[in-house]
C-alpha cells in the first residue's frame, strides 16, 4: 500500500509531486522517491524514511526543473526499505522510470528471462521488472504498445505509472487490483493512488477500472484496454474539498478526525433519516436491493481492523432488532475458510477505503457463489464500492490518519440505519420502540458533540496512565466490540504499549491471572441490561488490586465508588453507546500516545489501506 503520483502540466513538477505525495503518505512512509523529465533526461532522487527527508534532500540539491514527473511513497513488500529499493525504478539506460503499488507475483520468472537477455537489475524489488520489461519490448514496438504488452505479462496486482524521455509529452498509467485515479486540472493532469493527492489542484477525477491503460497528456487522459481498444471515461466531481485533506490547525489528522465525528455522523444520516416523518430511506439502488431481500436472508459481515469491530456491533443490532441471522468474519479468514455461501446469503463488506485486499477478495468469493454483496464504504469509486451490488456510503470525508476514528462511528451509524430500516420493513419492532431509536439517532451528532466536551478530563486520565505498558479493555454486549476497538486504537498509535480487548465475562477464564497491583483496566460500563454484570467484573479486578478506568453514563452516582478513574459519557440507550463510548476510547489512546511522543498519524509498520495480501 504505497502512494503513487504522476504529473504533466505547466507547474514546477518537483514541488507539485512532493506536495501531492504528502497527501498520500498515510499509505506508506518507509522511503520515497521522485523522477523528473527535464533537460537532463530522467533525473531521480530517492531517500529512506519519511517524505520530509526526500523533500530536504531536494531542497539542498534542487532537481533541474521540468513539467513531467512521477513520485512514490513506499510501504515495503519486496526488498527492505533502502535507497536502492525505493521507487522510482529505471531500465538499464535510465531512459524510463516507473512507480508501482501492488505485488508482481511472477517477477522472479520475468527477471530471470530479462537477466538472460542482458538486463542488469539494481534492486530487490518486484517493481523493477516492469521498467526492464518495457525497455525490452520497446526495442521492437512503440512505447505505448510496449507498455501494454508488458502489463499483459504481469501476474498480481498493480497501479503503475511510467515516464520516458522517448515520449516527453505523455506519461502512462494502468491498474489491476490497486487503486489509481486520474485528476483533470486546467492544462495539467495527474495520476494518483487516491483523491486527496489532487484536491489542491482539481476535484475533477476519473476512477480507473482494472486493466484500463491511460496515456496522460496535459490536456487529459486517453483510455484504452490492454489490447489498445479505446475506452470511454467518466469524469466525476468529488464532494471533498482541499480543507478535508489538511490538518486545519490540529496537531494531528487523528485529533481533527475525532472532532469531525458529529459532522461525519450528520452527513451519513443526511437524506436518509427523516425524524419528523419518522422515516428511513436510501438511494434507489440500495433501497431496491434491500426491499428485494427474501425474509429468510442471512447476512455475513466481512471486514478488517476497525471495520471488523463495527461489524460486530452490527451483528448485535441486526440480530436483536431486525431478527436477521448474522455472522461476522475477518475477511482474511473468510476468504480461505471455505464459508457456506449461496443465493440466500448477503455478504456485507464494511470498509473505509474500499480497497482492502482481503475484503475485496471476500466479496469476489461471495459473488462467485451467487451471494449478494452490500458494501458499507467511505470512498466513492473505490474497487469494493464498484463491485458490490449496492453501497451504503458513509459520508465521513477523507480519513487520512492511519488509525480509523470517524469512519468507524460513521460505519456504525450506517449499520443503525440499516437495522432500523429492515426492522420496520419486517415489522420486528413495536412502533414506540422504533420511534425512540429514530429520535436517538437524530440526536446522535449532538450527543457525540457533548461527549467531545470531556476532552480535557480524558486527557488528564490519559496522563495518569501514560507510563503503563499493559492495558486490558473490558465490555459486554454492544460494548464488547468497543473494548476490542479501544485496545486496537491504543496499540495502533502507541506501539510501546500492549493492550487487549476482552469480553468482560471471559476474564475469569484466563486473562484475570495477569491482573496485579496497578494494572490498568478500561471498563465500558454505560447503562445497559448487563450493567450489574459489569459491576461484578469491576469488583473481581479491584479484588486483585487492578486499576479501574471506568467509562460510564453521566449522572451514574453508583459507579463512582468502583472507579480509580471515571470518564462519563452522555446517557443514551445502549443501542447508541458504542458510538458515544468510542469518543473517550479514541481520545484516551490519542493522549496516551501523545504523552509518549508517538508518531500518531503514521505509526510504524502500519498503513491506511492494505491493498496487498
Ligand atoms: C488498516 C487501517 O490498514 O485497515 C485500519 O490502518 C482499518 O484503520 C483497516 O480499519 C481496514 O481498512 P478498511 O479501509 O477496509 O476499513
Coordinates of C-alpha atoms and ligand atoms in Angstrom, one line a residue:
X1 CA 0.0 0.0 0.0
X2 CA 2.3 2.6 -1.4
X3 CA 1.2 6.0 -2.6
X4 CA 1.9 6.9 -6.3
X5 CA 1.6 10.2 -8.2
X6 CA 2.2 11.3 -11.8
X7 CA 2.1 14.9 -13.1
X8 CA 2.1 16.5 -16.5
X9 CA 1.4 20.2 -16.9
X10 CA 2.9 23.6 -16.7
X11 CA 3.7 23.9 -12.9
X12 CA 7.1 23.0 -11.4
X13 CA 6.8 19.3 -11.2
X14 CA 9.1 18.7 -8.2
X15 CA 7.1 20.8 -5.8
X16 CA 3.8 19.6 -7.3
X17 CA 4.7 16.0 -6.8
X18 CA 6.2 16.4 -3.3
X19 CA 3.1 18.2 -2.2
X20 CA 0.8 15.5 -3.8
X21 CA 2.8 12.7 -2.2
X22 CA 2.5 14.4 1.2
X23 CA -1.3 13.9 0.9
X24 CA -0.7 10.1 0.3
X25 CA 1.9 9.5 3.0
X26 CA -0.7 7.7 5.1
X27 CA -0.4 4.8 2.6
X28 CA 3.2 4.1 3.4
X29 CA 6.2 6.0 4.6
X30 CA 9.4 3.9 4.9
X31 CA 11.0 5.5 1.8
X32 CA 10.1 7.9 -1.0
X33 CA 11.3 9.0 -4.4
X34 CA 10.7 11.2 -7.4
X35 CA 11.6 11.1 -11.1
X36 CA 11.5 14.2 -13.3
X37 CA 11.8 14.5 -17.0
X38 CA 13.9 17.6 -17.7
X39 CA 16.8 18.8 -19.8
X40 CA 18.9 16.1 -18.1
X41 CA 16.7 13.3 -19.3
X42 CA 15.2 11.3 -16.4
X43 CA 16.5 12.7 -13.1
X44 CA 15.8 10.7 -10.0
X45 CA 16.0 11.4 -6.3
X46 CA 15.2 8.8 -3.6
X47 CA 15.6 8.7 0.2
X48 CA 14.9 6.2 3.0
X49 CA 12.4 7.4 5.7
X50 CA 9.7 9.9 5.7
X51 CA 8.9 12.2 2.7
X52 CA 10.3 15.2 4.6
X53 CA 13.8 13.6 4.3
X54 CA 13.4 13.4 0.5
X55 CA 12.0 17.0 0.4
X56 CA 15.0 18.2 2.4
X57 CA 17.4 16.5 0.0
X58 CA 15.7 18.1 -3.0
X59 CA 15.8 21.5 -1.2
X60 CA 19.5 21.1 -0.6
X61 CA 20.3 19.8 -4.1
X62 CA 17.5 21.1 -6.3
X63 CA 16.5 19.0 -9.4
X64 CA 16.6 20.7 -12.8
X65 CA 13.1 22.0 -13.3
X66 CA 10.6 20.2 -15.6
X67 CA 6.9 19.7 -16.1
X68 CA 6.6 15.9 -16.2
X69 CA 7.3 13.6 -13.3
X70 CA 6.3 10.7 -11.1
X71 CA 6.6 10.1 -7.4
X72 CA 6.2 7.4 -4.8
X73 CA 5.9 6.9 -1.0
X74 CA 6.6 3.3 0.0
X75 CA 5.4 0.5 2.3
X76 CA 7.9 -2.2 1.6
X77 CA 6.7 -5.7 0.5
X78 CA 9.7 -6.9 -1.6
X79 CA 13.1 -5.7 -0.5
X80 CA 13.9 -3.9 2.7
X81 CA 13.4 -0.1 3.0
X82 CA 16.6 1.2 1.4
X83 CA 17.5 3.9 -1.2
X84 CA 18.2 1.3 -3.8
X85 CA 14.8 -0.4 -3.2
X86 CA 12.9 3.0 -3.1
X87 CA 10.9 3.9 -6.2
X88 CA 11.1 5.1 -9.0
X89 CA 12.9 2.2 -10.7
X90 CA 14.5 2.6 -14.1
X91 CA 15.6 0.5 -17.0
X92 CA 19.2 -0.2 -17.9
X93 CA 19.7 3.0 -19.8
X94 CA 17.8 5.3 -17.4
X95 CA 15.6 6.3 -20.2
X96 CA 12.4 5.4 -18.4
X97 CA 11.2 5.2 -14.9
X98 CA 8.3 3.5 -13.1
X99 CA 6.5 3.8 -9.8
X100 CA 4.2 0.9 -8.6
X101 CA 1.8 0.0 -5.9
X102 CA 0.9 -3.7 -5.6
X103 CA 2.8 -7.1 -5.9
X104 CA 4.1 -8.6 -9.1
X105 CA 3.8 -12.3 -8.2
X106 CA 5.7 -13.6 -11.3
X107 CA 8.5 -11.0 -11.1
X108 CA 11.3 -13.6 -10.3
X109 CA 10.4 -15.5 -13.5
X110 CA 10.3 -12.4 -15.7
X111 CA 13.5 -11.1 -14.0
X112 CA 15.4 -14.3 -14.9
X113 CA 14.4 -14.0 -18.6
X114 CA 15.4 -10.4 -18.7
X115 CA 18.8 -11.1 -17.0
X116 CA 19.3 -13.8 -19.5
X117 CA 18.7 -11.1 -22.1
X118 CA 21.4 -9.0 -20.7
X119 CA 19.5 -6.7 -18.4
X120 CA 21.1 -5.5 -15.1
X121 CA 18.9 -5.2 -12.1
X122 CA 19.9 -2.9 -9.2
X123 CA 17.2 -3.6 -6.6
X124 CA 15.5 -6.5 -4.8
X125 CA 12.1 -5.2 -5.7
X126 CA 9.4 -6.8 -7.8
X127 CA 8.7 -3.4 -9.4
X128 CA 12.0 -3.0 -11.3
X129 CA 11.0 -5.8 -13.6
X130 CA 8.3 -3.6 -15.2
X131 CA 10.9 -1.0 -16.3
X132 CA 13.2 -3.6 -17.9
X133 CA 10.3 -5.4 -19.5
X134 CA 9.1 -2.2 -21.2
X135 CA 12.6 -1.4 -22.2
X136 CA 12.9 -4.9 -23.8
X137 CA 9.6 -4.7 -25.6
X138 CA 10.2 -1.1 -26.7
X139 CA 13.2 -2.3 -28.7
X140 CA 10.7 -3.6 -31.3
X141 CA 7.5 -1.6 -30.8
X142 CA 6.3 1.9 -29.9
X143 CA 6.4 2.8 -26.2
X144 CA 2.6 2.9 -25.7
X145 CA 2.2 -0.6 -27.1
X146 CA 5.3 -1.9 -25.3
X147 CA 3.8 -0.7 -22.0
X148 CA 0.5 -2.5 -22.7
X149 CA 2.4 -5.7 -23.8
X150 CA 4.4 -5.6 -20.6
X151 CA 1.3 -5.3 -18.5
X152 CA -0.1 -8.4 -20.2
X153 CA 2.8 -10.4 -18.8
X154 CA 2.4 -9.3 -15.2
X155 CA 0.7 -11.5 -12.7
X156 CA -0.5 -10.0 -9.5
X157 CA -1.7 -6.5 -8.6
X158 CA -0.5 -3.2 -9.8
X159 CA -1.2 0.5 -10.0
X160 CA 1.7 1.7 -12.1
X161 CA 2.9 5.0 -13.7
X162 CA 5.7 5.3 -16.3
X163 CA 7.5 8.1 -17.9
X164 CA 10.2 8.0 -20.6
X165 CA 12.5 10.5 -22.2
X166 CA 11.5 8.9 -25.6
X167 CA 8.0 10.4 -25.1
X168 CA 8.2 13.6 -23.0
X169 CA 4.6 14.8 -23.8
X170 CA 2.8 11.8 -22.2
X171 CA 3.0 9.7 -19.1
X172 CA 1.4 6.3 -18.9
X173 CA -0.6 4.6 -16.1
X174 CA -2.6 1.4 -15.5
X175 CA -4.3 -0.5 -12.7
X176 CA -5.2 -4.1 -11.8
X177 CA -6.3 -4.7 -8.2
X178 CA -4.7 -1.5 -6.8
X179 CA -6.3 1.9 -6.8
X180 CA -5.4 4.6 -9.4
X181 CA -7.3 7.7 -10.3
X182 CA -6.7 10.5 -12.9
X183 CA -7.1 14.1 -11.8
X184 CA -8.0 16.6 -14.6
X185 CA -6.9 20.2 -14.0
X186 CA -6.7 23.3 -16.1
X187 CA -3.9 22.5 -18.6
X188 CA -2.5 19.9 -16.3
X189 CA -3.3 16.3 -15.3
X190 CA -2.4 13.8 -12.5
X191 CA -2.2 10.2 -11.7
X192 CA -2.7 9.4 -8.0
X193 CA -3.5 6.5 -5.7
X194 CA -6.2 8.5 -4.0
X195 CA -8.2 11.7 -4.3
X196 CA -6.6 13.7 -1.5
X197 CA -3.4 14.0 -3.6
X198 CA -5.1 16.1 -6.3
X199 CA -7.5 18.2 -4.3
X200 CA -5.1 21.2 -4.2
X201 CA -5.5 21.4 -8.0
X202 CA -8.8 19.9 -9.0
X203 CA -11.9 18.0 -7.9
X204 CA -12.5 16.5 -11.4
X205 CA -11.4 12.9 -11.3
X206 CA -11.6 9.7 -13.4
X207 CA -11.8 6.4 -11.4
X208 CA -10.0 3.7 -13.4
X209 CA -11.1 0.1 -13.6
X210 CA -8.9 -2.9 -13.7
X211 CA -7.0 -3.4 -16.9
X212 CA -7.6 0.2 -18.1
X213 CA -4.5 1.8 -19.6
X214 CA -4.1 5.6 -19.7
X215 CA -1.9 7.8 -21.8
X216 CA -1.9 11.1 -19.9
X217 CA -1.1 14.5 -21.5
X218 CA -1.5 18.0 -20.1
X219 CA -4.9 18.1 -21.8
X220 CA -6.1 15.0 -20.2
X221 CA -6.4 11.2 -20.4
X222 CA -6.8 8.8 -23.3
X223 CA -8.1 5.4 -22.1
X224 CA -7.6 2.1 -23.8
X225 CA -7.8 -1.6 -22.9
X226 CA -4.7 -3.8 -22.7
X227 CA -5.3 -4.5 -26.4
X228 CA -5.3 -0.8 -27.3
X229 CA -9.1 -0.6 -27.8
X230 CA -10.4 3.0 -26.9
X231 CA -12.4 3.2 -23.7
X232 CA -14.8 6.0 -22.8
X233 CA -14.3 7.5 -19.4
X234 CA -16.5 9.4 -17.0
X235 CA -15.3 12.5 -15.2
X236 CA -16.6 12.8 -11.6
X237 CA -16.5 15.9 -9.5
X238 CA -15.7 14.8 -5.9
X239 CA -17.5 16.3 -2.9
X240 CA -14.4 16.5 -0.8
X241 CA -12.6 19.9 -0.6
X242 CA -8.9 20.6 0.0
X243 CA -9.6 21.6 3.6
X244 CA -10.6 18.0 4.3
X245 CA -7.1 16.9 3.3
X246 CA -5.4 19.4 5.6
X247 CA -4.9 19.4 9.4
X248 CA -6.7 22.8 9.7
X249 CA -4.8 23.7 12.9
X250 CA -5.0 20.4 14.6
X251 CA -1.6 18.8 15.7
X252 CA -2.6 15.5 14.1
X253 CA -5.1 14.3 11.5
X254 CA -6.3 11.8 14.1
X255 CA -7.4 14.5 16.5
X256 CA -9.0 16.5 13.7
X257 CA -10.9 13.5 12.5
X258 CA -12.0 12.6 16.1
X259 CA -13.5 16.1 16.3
X260 CA -15.2 15.7 12.8
X261 CA -17.4 12.8 14.1
X262 CA -20.5 14.9 14.8
X263 CA -20.4 16.1 11.1
X264 CA -19.5 12.7 9.8
X265 CA -22.5 11.1 11.5
X266 CA -24.7 14.0 10.4
X267 CA -23.6 13.6 6.8
X268 CA -24.2 9.8 7.0
X269 CA -27.7 10.4 8.2
X270 CA -28.4 13.2 5.7
X271 CA -31.2 12.4 3.2
X272 CA -31.7 9.0 4.8
X273 CA -33.2 9.8 8.2
X274 CA -36.3 11.9 8.4
X275 CA -37.1 12.1 12.1
X276 CA -40.1 14.4 11.5
X277 CA -41.8 11.9 9.3
X278 CA -40.2 9.0 11.2
X279 CA -38.8 7.5 8.1
X280 CA -35.6 6.0 6.9
X281 CA -34.7 5.7 3.2
X282 CA -31.8 5.1 0.9
X283 CA -30.8 5.9 -2.6
X284 CA -32.9 3.9 -5.1
X285 CA -30.3 1.3 -5.9
X286 CA -29.7 0.4 -2.2
X287 CA -33.5 0.6 -1.4
X288 CA -34.3 -1.7 -4.3
X289 CA -31.6 -4.1 -3.2
X290 CA -32.8 -4.2 0.4
X291 CA -36.5 -4.4 -0.4
X292 CA -35.8 -7.4 -2.6
X293 CA -34.1 -9.4 0.1
X294 CA -36.1 -12.5 1.0
X295 CA -37.5 -12.7 4.5
X296 CA -35.1 -15.6 5.4
X297 CA -32.0 -13.9 4.1
X298 CA -28.8 -14.5 6.2
X299 CA -26.1 -11.9 6.5
X300 CA -22.3 -12.5 6.7
X301 CA -20.4 -9.3 7.6
X302 CA -16.7 -9.3 6.4
X303 CA -14.1 -6.7 7.1
X304 CA -10.7 -6.0 8.6
X305 CA -9.2 -3.9 11.5
X306 CA -11.5 -1.3 13.0
X307 CA -14.2 -2.0 10.4
X308 CA -14.4 -5.6 11.9
X309 CA -15.3 -4.1 15.2
X310 CA -18.0 -2.0 13.6
X311 CA -19.2 -5.3 12.0
X312 CA -19.5 -6.9 15.5
X313 CA -21.7 -4.0 16.7
X314 CA -23.8 -4.5 13.5
X315 CA -24.3 -8.2 14.3
X316 CA -25.7 -7.4 17.7
X317 CA -28.1 -4.8 16.3
X318 CA -29.3 -6.7 13.2
X319 CA -30.0 -9.9 15.2
X320 CA -31.6 -8.1 18.2
X321 CA -33.7 -5.6 16.4
X322 CA -34.2 -6.8 12.8
X323 CA -34.1 -10.6 13.8
X324 CA -31.8 -11.4 10.9
X325 CA -29.2 -14.2 11.4
X326 CA -25.8 -12.6 11.1
X327 CA -22.2 -13.9 11.3
X328 CA -19.1 -11.7 11.3
X329 CA -15.9 -12.8 9.7
X330 CA -12.4 -11.4 9.5
X331 CA -12.0 -11.0 5.7
X332 CA -8.6 -12.6 5.8
X333 CA -10.1 -15.7 7.3
X334 CA -13.3 -15.7 5.4
X335 CA -11.6 -15.8 2.0
X336 CA -9.7 -19.1 2.9
X337 CA -12.0 -20.9 5.3
X338 CA -14.4 -22.2 2.7
X339 CA -17.5 -20.4 4.1
X340 CA -21.0 -21.7 3.4
X341 CA -22.2 -19.3 0.6
X342 CA -25.3 -19.5 -1.6
X343 CA -28.1 -17.3 -3.1
X344 CA -29.7 -17.0 0.3
X345 CA -26.8 -15.0 1.7
X346 CA -26.0 -11.3 1.6
X347 CA -22.3 -10.5 2.4
X348 CA -22.0 -7.1 3.9
X349 CA -18.4 -5.7 3.3
X350 CA -17.5 -2.9 5.7
X351 CA -14.5 -0.9 4.6
X352 CA -13.4 2.7 4.9
X353 CA -11.1 2.7 1.9
X354 CA -12.9 0.3 -0.3
X355 CA -9.5 -1.1 -1.4
X356 CA -8.5 -3.6 1.4
X357 CA -7.3 -6.7 -0.5
X358 CA -8.8 -9.3 1.8
X359 CA -12.2 -7.7 1.9
X360 CA -12.2 -7.3 -1.9
X361 CA -11.2 -10.9 -2.3
X362 CA -14.0 -11.8 0.1
X363 CA -16.8 -10.1 -1.9
X364 CA -15.4 -11.7 -5.2
X365 CA -15.7 -15.1 -3.5
X366 CA -19.2 -14.4 -2.4
X367 CA -20.2 -13.4 -5.9
X368 CA -18.7 -16.5 -7.3
X369 CA -21.1 -18.5 -5.2
X370 CA -24.2 -16.4 -6.1
X371 CA -24.3 -14.5 -2.9
X372 CA -25.4 -10.8 -2.9
X373 CA -23.0 -8.1 -1.8
X374 CA -23.8 -4.9 0.1
X375 CA -20.8 -2.6 0.8
X376 CA -20.6 -0.1 3.6
X377 CA -17.8 2.2 2.3
X378 CA -16.4 5.6 2.7
X379 CA -14.7 6.1 -0.7
X380 CA -16.8 6.6 -3.9
X381 CA -15.3 4.9 -6.9
X382 CA -13.2 2.5 -4.9
X383 CA -12.9 -1.1 -6.1
X384 CA -15.3 -2.6 -3.5
X385 CA -17.9 0.1 -4.0
X386 CA -17.8 -0.6 -7.7
X387 CA -18.0 -4.4 -7.4
X388 CA -20.8 -4.5 -4.8
X389 CA -24.4 -4.9 -5.8
X390 CA -25.3 -2.0 -3.6
X391 CA -23.4 0.5 -1.5
X392 CA -24.3 2.3 1.7
X393 CA -21.8 5.1 1.7
X394 CA -20.6 6.6 4.9
X395 CA -20.1 10.3 4.3
X396 CA -17.2 10.8 6.7
X397 CA -15.0 12.7 4.2
X398 CA -11.4 11.6 3.6
X399 CA -9.8 9.8 6.6
X400 CA -6.1 10.5 6.5
X401 CA -4.9 9.3 9.9
X402 CA -3.9 5.6 9.8
X403 CA -6.0 4.8 12.9
X404 CA -9.6 4.9 11.9
X405 CA -12.0 7.0 14.0
X406 CA -14.7 9.0 12.2
X407 CA -15.1 6.2 9.6
X408 CA -15.8 3.7 12.5
X409 CA -18.6 5.8 14.0
X410 CA -20.0 6.5 10.6
X411 CA -19.9 2.8 9.8
X412 CA -21.9 2.0 13.0
X413 CA -24.3 4.9 12.1
X414 CA -24.9 3.2 8.7
X415 CA -25.5 -0.1 10.4
X416 CA -28.0 1.6 12.7
X417 CA -29.9 3.0 9.6
X418 CA -29.8 -0.5 8.0
X419 CA -31.0 -2.2 11.2
X420 CA -33.9 0.2 11.8
X421 CA -34.9 0.2 8.1
X422 CA -35.1 -3.6 8.0
X423 CA -36.7 -3.9 11.5
X424 CA -39.5 -1.6 10.3
X425 CA -39.9 -3.3 6.9
X426 CA -40.1 -6.7 8.7
X427 CA -42.3 -5.4 11.5
X428 CA -39.8 -6.6 14.1
X429 CA -40.1 -3.7 16.5
X430 CA -43.0 -2.1 18.3
X431 CA -43.7 1.3 16.8
X432 CA -42.9 3.1 20.1
X433 CA -39.6 1.5 20.5
X434 CA -38.7 2.1 16.8
X435 CA -39.6 5.8 17.2
X436 CA -37.5 6.0 20.3
X437 CA -34.4 4.7 18.5
X438 CA -35.1 7.0 15.5
X439 CA -35.2 10.0 17.8
X440 CA -32.0 8.9 19.4
X441 CA -30.4 8.6 16.0
X442 CA -31.4 12.1 15.0
X443 CA -29.9 13.4 18.2
X444 CA -26.7 11.4 17.8
X445 CA -24.5 14.2 16.2
X446 CA -25.3 16.4 19.2
X447 CA -24.7 13.6 21.7
X448 CA -21.3 12.9 20.2
X449 CA -20.5 16.6 20.3
X450 CA -21.3 16.6 24.1
X451 CA -19.0 13.6 24.5
X452 CA -16.2 15.5 22.9
X453 CA -16.6 18.2 25.6
X454 CA -15.0 15.8 28.1
X455 CA -11.7 16.0 26.2
X456 CA -9.7 17.8 29.0
X457 CA -10.9 15.3 31.6
X458 CA -10.0 12.4 29.4
X459 CA -6.6 14.0 28.7
X460 CA -6.0 14.1 32.5
X461 CA -6.8 10.5 32.9
X462 CA -4.5 9.6 30.0
X463 CA -1.7 11.5 31.6
X464 CA -2.2 9.4 34.7
X465 CA -1.7 6.1 32.9
X466 CA 0.7 7.2 30.1
X467 CA 3.7 5.3 31.6
X468 CA 1.7 2.0 31.8
X469 CA 2.8 -0.6 29.3
X470 CA -0.1 -3.1 29.5
X471 CA -3.8 -2.5 29.4
X472 CA -7.0 -4.6 29.3
X473 CA -10.2 -3.3 27.9
X474 CA -13.4 -5.0 29.0
X475 CA -17.0 -4.7 27.9
X476 CA -20.2 -6.6 27.4
X477 CA -22.9 -6.8 24.7
X478 CA -22.7 -3.8 22.4
X479 CA -19.6 -2.7 24.2
X480 CA -17.6 -5.9 23.9
X481 CA -16.6 -4.6 20.3
X482 CA -15.9 -1.2 21.9
X483 CA -13.4 -2.9 24.2
X484 CA -11.7 -4.5 21.2
X485 CA -11.7 -1.2 19.4
X486 CA -10.3 0.7 22.4
X487 CA -7.4 -1.7 22.7
X488 CA -6.7 -1.6 19.0
X489 CA -6.6 2.2 18.9
X490 CA -4.0 2.2 21.7
X491 CA -1.9 -0.5 20.1
X492 CA -2.1 1.2 16.6
X493 CA -0.9 4.6 17.7
X494 CA 1.3 3.8 20.7
X495 CA 3.5 0.8 19.7
X496 CA 5.2 0.9 23.1
X497 CA 2.1 -0.5 24.8
X498 CA 0.4 -3.9 24.6
X499 CA -3.4 -3.7 25.0
X500 CA -6.0 -6.4 24.8
X501 CA -9.8 -6.1 24.5
X502 CA -11.9 -8.8 26.0
X503 CA -15.4 -9.8 26.7
X504 CA -15.7 -8.9 30.4
X505 CA -17.4 -12.2 31.1
X506 CA -14.4 -14.1 29.7
X507 CA -11.9 -12.5 32.1
X508 CA -12.2 -15.2 34.7
X509 CA -11.5 -17.9 32.1
X510 CA -7.9 -16.8 31.8
X511 CA -6.7 -13.2 31.5
X512 CA -7.6 -12.4 35.1
X513 CA -4.4 -14.4 36.0
X514 CA -2.3 -11.4 34.8
X515 CA -4.0 -8.8 36.9
X516 CA -1.9 -7.4 39.7
X517 CA -1.5 -4.1 41.6
X518 CA -1.7 -1.1 39.4
X519 CA -2.5 -3.0 36.2
X520 CA -4.9 -0.6 34.3
X521 CA -8.2 -2.0 33.0
X522 CA -10.5 0.1 31.0
X523 CA -14.2 -0.8 31.6
X524 CA -17.1 0.1 29.4
X525 CA -19.9 0.4 31.8
X526 CA -22.7 2.6 30.4
X527 CA -26.3 2.0 31.4
X528 CA -27.3 -1.4 29.8
X529 CA -29.1 -4.6 30.7
X530 CA -25.8 -6.1 31.7
X531 CA -24.7 -3.1 33.9
X532 CA -24.7 -5.1 37.1
X533 CA -22.7 -7.9 35.5
X534 CA -20.0 -5.3 34.5
X535 CA -20.0 -4.0 38.1
X536 CA -19.2 -7.6 39.3
X537 CA -16.4 -7.8 36.8
X538 CA -15.0 -4.5 38.2
X539 CA -15.1 -5.9 41.7
X540 CA -13.2 -9.0 40.5
X541 CA -10.5 -6.8 39.2
X542 CA -10.5 -4.5 42.3
X543 CA -10.1 -7.6 44.5
X544 CA -6.8 -8.2 42.7
X545 CA -5.7 -4.5 43.1
X546 CA -6.1 -3.8 39.3
X547 CA -6.6 -0.1 38.4
X548 CA -10.1 0.5 37.1
X549 CA -10.6 3.2 34.5
X550 CA -14.4 3.3 34.1
X551 CA -16.3 4.8 31.2
X552 CA -19.9 5.2 32.5
X553 CA -23.1 7.2 31.8
X554 CA -23.2 10.7 33.2
X555 CA -25.3 11.0 36.3
X556 CA -24.4 7.5 37.4
X557 CA -23.7 8.2 41.1
X558 CA -23.4 4.5 41.9
X559 CA -20.4 3.6 39.8
X560 CA -18.0 6.3 41.0
X561 CA -17.1 4.2 44.1
X562 CA -15.8 1.4 41.8
X563 CA -13.6 3.6 39.7
X564 CA -10.0 4.7 40.2
X565 CA -10.6 7.0 37.3
X566 CA -14.0 7.8 36.0
X567 CA -14.9 9.1 32.5
X568 CA -18.5 9.9 31.8
X569 CA -20.3 10.0 28.5
X570 CA -23.8 11.4 27.7
X571 CA -26.5 9.0 28.8
X572 CA -28.1 7.2 25.9
X573 CA -30.0 4.0 25.0
X574 CA -27.4 1.1 24.9
X575 CA -28.0 1.0 21.1
X576 CA -26.1 4.2 20.7
X577 CA -23.4 3.6 23.4
X578 CA -20.8 2.0 21.0
X579 CA -20.6 5.3 19.1
X580 CA -20.7 7.6 22.2
X581 CA -18.1 5.4 24.1
X582 CA -15.8 5.5 21.0
X583 CA -15.0 9.1 21.8
X584 CA -13.3 8.7 25.1
X585 CA -11.6 5.5 23.8
X586 CA -10.2 7.4 20.9
X587 CA -9.2 10.4 22.9
X588 CA -7.7 8.3 25.7
X589 CA -5.5 6.4 23.2
X590 CA -4.6 9.7 21.4
X591 CA -3.4 11.4 24.6
X592 CA -1.5 8.4 25.9
X593 CA 0.3 8.2 22.6
X594 CA 0.9 11.9 22.5
X595 CA 2.3 11.8 26.1
X596 CA 4.7 9.1 24.8
X597 CA 5.8 11.2 21.8
X598 CA 4.4 8.6 19.3
X599 CA 4.0 9.3 15.6
X600 CA 0.2 9.3 15.9
X601 CA -0.8 9.8 12.2
X602 CA 1.8 7.5 10.8
X603 CA 2.5 4.7 13.3
X604 CA 5.4 2.4 12.3
X605 CA 4.7 -0.6 10.2
X606 CA 1.0 0.4 9.6
X607 CA -0.7 1.8 6.6
X608 CA -4.2 3.3 5.9
X609 CA -5.4 0.6 3.5
X610 CA -3.8 -2.7 2.9
X611 CA -4.1 -3.4 -0.8
X612 CA -1.9 -6.4 -0.9
X613 CA -2.4 -9.7 0.8
Ligands
LIG1 C1 -5.9 -0.9 8.3 C2 -6.1 0.5 8.8 O1 -4.8 -0.9 7.5 O2 -7.0 -1.4 7.6 C3 -7.3 0.5 9.7 O3 -5.0 1.0 9.4 C4 -8.5 -0.1 9.1 O4 -7.6 1.7 10.2 C5 -8.2 -1.5 8.4 O5 -9.5 -0.3 10.0 C6 -9.3 -1.8 7.4 O6 -9.3 -0.9 6.4 P1 -10.7 -0.6 5.5 O7 -10.2 0.6 4.6 O8 -11.0 -1.8 4.8 O9 -11.7 -0.2 6.5

